[in-house]
Coordinates of C-alpha atoms in Angstrom, one line a residue:
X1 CA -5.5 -9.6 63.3
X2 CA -8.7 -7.6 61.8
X3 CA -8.6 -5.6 59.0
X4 CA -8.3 -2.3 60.6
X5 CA -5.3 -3.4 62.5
X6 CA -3.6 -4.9 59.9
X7 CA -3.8 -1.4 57.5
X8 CA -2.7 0.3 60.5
X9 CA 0.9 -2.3 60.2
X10 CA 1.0 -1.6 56.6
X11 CA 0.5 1.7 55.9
X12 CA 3.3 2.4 59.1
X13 CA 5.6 0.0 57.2
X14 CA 4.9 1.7 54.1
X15 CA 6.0 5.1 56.1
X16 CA 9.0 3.9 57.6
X17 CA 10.5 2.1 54.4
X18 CA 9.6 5.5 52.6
X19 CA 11.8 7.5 55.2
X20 CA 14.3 5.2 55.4
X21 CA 14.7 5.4 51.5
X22 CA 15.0 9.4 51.7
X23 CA 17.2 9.0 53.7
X24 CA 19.3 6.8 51.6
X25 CA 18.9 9.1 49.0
X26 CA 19.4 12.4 50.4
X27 CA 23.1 10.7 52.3
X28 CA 21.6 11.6 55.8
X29 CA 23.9 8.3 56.9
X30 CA 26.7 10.0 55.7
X31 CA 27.2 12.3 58.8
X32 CA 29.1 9.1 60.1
X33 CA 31.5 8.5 58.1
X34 CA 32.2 12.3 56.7
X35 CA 34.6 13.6 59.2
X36 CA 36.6 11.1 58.8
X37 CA 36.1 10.7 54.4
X38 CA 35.8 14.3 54.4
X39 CA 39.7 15.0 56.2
X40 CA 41.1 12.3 54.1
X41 CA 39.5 14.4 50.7
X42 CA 40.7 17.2 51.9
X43 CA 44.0 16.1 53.2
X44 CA 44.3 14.0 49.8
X45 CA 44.2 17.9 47.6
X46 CA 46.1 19.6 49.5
X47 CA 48.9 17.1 48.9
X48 CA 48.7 17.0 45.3
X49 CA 48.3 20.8 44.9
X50 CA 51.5 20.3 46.9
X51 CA 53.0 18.3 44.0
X52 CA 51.1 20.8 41.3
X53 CA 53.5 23.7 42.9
X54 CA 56.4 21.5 43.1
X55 CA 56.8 22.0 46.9
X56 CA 57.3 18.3 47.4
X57 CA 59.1 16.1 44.9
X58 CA 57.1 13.3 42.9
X59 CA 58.8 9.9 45.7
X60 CA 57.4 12.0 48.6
X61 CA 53.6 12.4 47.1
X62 CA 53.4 8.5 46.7
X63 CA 54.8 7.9 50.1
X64 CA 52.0 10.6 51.2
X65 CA 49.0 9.8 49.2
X66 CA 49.4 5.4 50.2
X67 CA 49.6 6.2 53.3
X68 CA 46.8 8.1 53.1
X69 CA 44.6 5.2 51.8
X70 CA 45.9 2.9 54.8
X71 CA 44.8 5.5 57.3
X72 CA 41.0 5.4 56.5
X73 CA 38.9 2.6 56.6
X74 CA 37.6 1.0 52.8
X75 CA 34.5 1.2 53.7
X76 CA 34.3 4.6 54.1
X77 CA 36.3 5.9 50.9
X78 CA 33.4 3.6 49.1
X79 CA 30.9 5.2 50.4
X80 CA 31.9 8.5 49.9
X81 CA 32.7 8.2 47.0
X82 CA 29.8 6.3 45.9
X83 CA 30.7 3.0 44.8
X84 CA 27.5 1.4 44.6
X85 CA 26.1 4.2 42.7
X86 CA 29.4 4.2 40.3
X87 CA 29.3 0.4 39.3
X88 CA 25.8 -0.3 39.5
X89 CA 25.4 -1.3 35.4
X90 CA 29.1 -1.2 34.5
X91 CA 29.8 -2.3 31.7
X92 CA 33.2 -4.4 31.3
X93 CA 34.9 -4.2 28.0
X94 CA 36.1 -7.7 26.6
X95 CA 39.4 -6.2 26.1
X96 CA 41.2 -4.0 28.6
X97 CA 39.8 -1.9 31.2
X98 CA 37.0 0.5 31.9
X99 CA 36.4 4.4 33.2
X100 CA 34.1 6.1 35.4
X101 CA 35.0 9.6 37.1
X102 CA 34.4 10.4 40.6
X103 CA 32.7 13.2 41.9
X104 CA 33.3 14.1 45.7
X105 CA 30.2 15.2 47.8
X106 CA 30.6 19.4 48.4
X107 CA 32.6 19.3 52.0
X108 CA 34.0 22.9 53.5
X109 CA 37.3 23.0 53.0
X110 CA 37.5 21.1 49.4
X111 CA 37.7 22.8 46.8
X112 CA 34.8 22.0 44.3
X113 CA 37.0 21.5 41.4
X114 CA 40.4 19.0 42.6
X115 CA 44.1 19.6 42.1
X116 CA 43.8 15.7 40.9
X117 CA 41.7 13.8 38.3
X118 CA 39.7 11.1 39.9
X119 CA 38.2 8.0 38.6
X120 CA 37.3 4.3 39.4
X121 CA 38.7 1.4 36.5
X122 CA 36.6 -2.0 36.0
X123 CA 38.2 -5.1 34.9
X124 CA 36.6 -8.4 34.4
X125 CA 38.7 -11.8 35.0
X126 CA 42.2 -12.3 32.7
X127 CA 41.5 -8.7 31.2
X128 CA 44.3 -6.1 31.9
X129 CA 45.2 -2.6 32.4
X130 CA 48.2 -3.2 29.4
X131 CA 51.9 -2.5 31.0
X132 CA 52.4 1.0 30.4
X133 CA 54.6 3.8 31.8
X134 CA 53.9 7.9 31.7
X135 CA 56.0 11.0 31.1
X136 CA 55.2 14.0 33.1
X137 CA 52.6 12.4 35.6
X138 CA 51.9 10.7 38.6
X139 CA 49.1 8.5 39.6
X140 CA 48.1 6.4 43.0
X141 CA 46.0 3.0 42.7
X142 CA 43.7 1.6 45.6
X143 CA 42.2 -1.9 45.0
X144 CA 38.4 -1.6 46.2
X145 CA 37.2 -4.5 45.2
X146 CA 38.7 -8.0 43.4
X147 CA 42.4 -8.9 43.3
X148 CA 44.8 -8.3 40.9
X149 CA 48.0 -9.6 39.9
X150 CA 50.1 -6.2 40.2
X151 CA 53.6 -5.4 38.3
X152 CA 55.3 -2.4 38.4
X153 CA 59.0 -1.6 36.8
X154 CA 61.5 1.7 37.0
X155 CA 62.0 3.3 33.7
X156 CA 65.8 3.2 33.8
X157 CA 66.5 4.8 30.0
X158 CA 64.1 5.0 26.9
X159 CA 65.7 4.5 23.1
X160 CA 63.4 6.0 20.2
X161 CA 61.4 2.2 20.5
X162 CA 62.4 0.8 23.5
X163 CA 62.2 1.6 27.4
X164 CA 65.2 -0.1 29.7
X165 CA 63.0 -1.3 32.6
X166 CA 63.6 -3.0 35.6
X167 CA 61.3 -5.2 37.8
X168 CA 60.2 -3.6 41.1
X169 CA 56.7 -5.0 42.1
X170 CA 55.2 -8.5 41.6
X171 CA 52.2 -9.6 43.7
X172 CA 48.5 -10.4 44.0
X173 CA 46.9 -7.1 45.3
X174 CA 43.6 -7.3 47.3
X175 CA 41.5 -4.8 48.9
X176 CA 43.2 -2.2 50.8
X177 CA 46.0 -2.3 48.8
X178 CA 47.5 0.5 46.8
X179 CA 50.3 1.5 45.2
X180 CA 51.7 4.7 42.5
X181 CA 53.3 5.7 39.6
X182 CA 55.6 9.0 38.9
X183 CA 58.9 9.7 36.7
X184 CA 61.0 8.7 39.8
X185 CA 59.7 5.3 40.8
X186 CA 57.7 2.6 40.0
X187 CA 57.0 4.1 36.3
X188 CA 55.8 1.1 34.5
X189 CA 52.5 -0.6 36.0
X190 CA 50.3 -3.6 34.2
X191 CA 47.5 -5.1 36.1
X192 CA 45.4 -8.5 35.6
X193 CA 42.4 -8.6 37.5
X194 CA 42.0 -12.2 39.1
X195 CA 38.5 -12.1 40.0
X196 CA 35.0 -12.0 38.2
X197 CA 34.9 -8.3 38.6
X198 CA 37.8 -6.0 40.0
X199 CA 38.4 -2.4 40.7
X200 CA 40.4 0.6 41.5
X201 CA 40.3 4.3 43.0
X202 CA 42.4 6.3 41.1
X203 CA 44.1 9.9 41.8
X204 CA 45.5 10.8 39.0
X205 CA 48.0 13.9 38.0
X206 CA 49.1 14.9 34.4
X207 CA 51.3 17.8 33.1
X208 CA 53.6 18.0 36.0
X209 CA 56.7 19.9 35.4
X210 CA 54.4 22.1 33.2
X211 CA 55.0 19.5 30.4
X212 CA 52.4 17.4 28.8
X213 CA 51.6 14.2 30.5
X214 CA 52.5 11.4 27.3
X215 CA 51.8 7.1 27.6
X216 CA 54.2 4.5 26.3
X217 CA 52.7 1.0 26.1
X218 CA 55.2 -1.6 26.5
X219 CA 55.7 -5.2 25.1
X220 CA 57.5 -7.2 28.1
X221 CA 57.1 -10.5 26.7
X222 CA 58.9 -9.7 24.2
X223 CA 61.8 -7.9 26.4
X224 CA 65.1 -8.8 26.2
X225 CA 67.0 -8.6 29.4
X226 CA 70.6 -7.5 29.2
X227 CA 73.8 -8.2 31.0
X228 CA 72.9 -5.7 33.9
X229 CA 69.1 -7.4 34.2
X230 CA 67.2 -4.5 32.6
X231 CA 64.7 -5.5 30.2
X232 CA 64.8 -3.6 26.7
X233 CA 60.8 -3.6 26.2
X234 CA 59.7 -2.4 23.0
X235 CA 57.2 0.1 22.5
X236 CA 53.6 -0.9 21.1
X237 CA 50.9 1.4 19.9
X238 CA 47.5 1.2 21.7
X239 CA 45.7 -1.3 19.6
X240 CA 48.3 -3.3 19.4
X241 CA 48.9 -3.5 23.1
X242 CA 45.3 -4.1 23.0
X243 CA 45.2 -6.9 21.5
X244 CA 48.2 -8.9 22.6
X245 CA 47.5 -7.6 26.8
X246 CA 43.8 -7.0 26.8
X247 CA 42.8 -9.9 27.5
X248 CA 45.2 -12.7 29.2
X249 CA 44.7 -16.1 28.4

């Protein structure tokens, strides 16, 4: 090859890998995927403004929102929500779990500002998202990448320091999974991630019942269960919880 022809191979790879990066960078693959993403973001506020209005009651927005998430492909919900972008240079805390919101793409039809919070959590290996159960909200979970070991528990009755729980949920979830939290069921969660890196998709609603939204961590290990199986967990501040569920050995 002479030089003429080789600067004539170069400079056209140089133009192609330049357009394919704008394109990249401006979303113009997203077309693809977005009617699909876009009806599920769309279909995903309209239920929780649902649940914000009390139209539906708190059992029937889980049923709703998980099967939701099994009805569109993972690869798409990362995508559209940016994944890559999201935990490129995350920083894992050595204790406990780590935030980052999510911001949808402007679609026709959603509104730009969600009748949900949304965010993704980061765990490295044997740290936790401490057992913990909410007042006054309700939240849905999507494993998108890792595997967790996944409890969840009913809050049967709280005392002044103690919640009476009872075990619901026990298993290793992978990705594709999900599962939710509200006042009526499956209150208490507490996740371990079991891989080097693991994370979730969050929706997340507080102040239902036009009360403010409050967390109890809980100290299970230490539970004593009583003669009808419940398990009378104590309460723990956060540091506390912190220190003794942050990190699993």
């Amino acid at each position: 090859m002479n030089r003429r022809d080789f600067s004539k191979k170069t400079l056209s790879a140089i133009l192609a890998y330049g357009l394919l990066d704008s394109l990249f960078a401006s979303n113009a693959f997203l077309p693809a995927i977005r009617p699909i993403a876009g009806k599920w973001a769309i279909e995903l506020d309209a239920i929780c403004r649902d649940l914000r209005l009390e139209k539906i009651p708190q059992t029937l927005w889980q049923e709703q929102v998980e099967s939701l998430f099994n009805r569109v492909p993972l690869e798409d919900i990362l995508q559209f929500i940016d994944f890559e972008r999201l935990s490129k240079g995350f920083e894992f805390p050595d204790l406990g779990v780590n935030t980052r919101y999510v911001k949808f793409p402007p679609l026709d039809g959603l509104p730009a500002r969600t009748a949900f919070a949304k965010k993704i959590f980061g765990l490295k290996k044997d740290r936790a998202i401490i057992p913990h159960g909410h007042s006054n909200m309700c939240s849905a979970h999507l494993v998108i990448k890792g595997s967790f070991r996944q409890r969840h528990y009913d809050k049967v009755r709280e005392e002044q320091d103690h919640l009476l729980i009872r075990p619901t949920i026990d298993r290793t979830a992978r990705p594709g999974d999900s599962s939710s939290i509200s006042d009526e069921r499956d209150n208490i969660h507490w996740f371990v991630a079991e891989t080097e890196a693991a994370f979730t998709f969050d929706v997340i609603m507080t102040n239902l019942n036009e009360k403010a939204y409050d967390i109890h961590n809980l100290d299970i290990l230490e539970g004593v269960t009583t003669k009808d199986g419940l398990i009378r967990a104590p309460k723990l501040d956060v540091e506390t919880a912190l220190k003794k569920y942050g990190k699993m050995h």
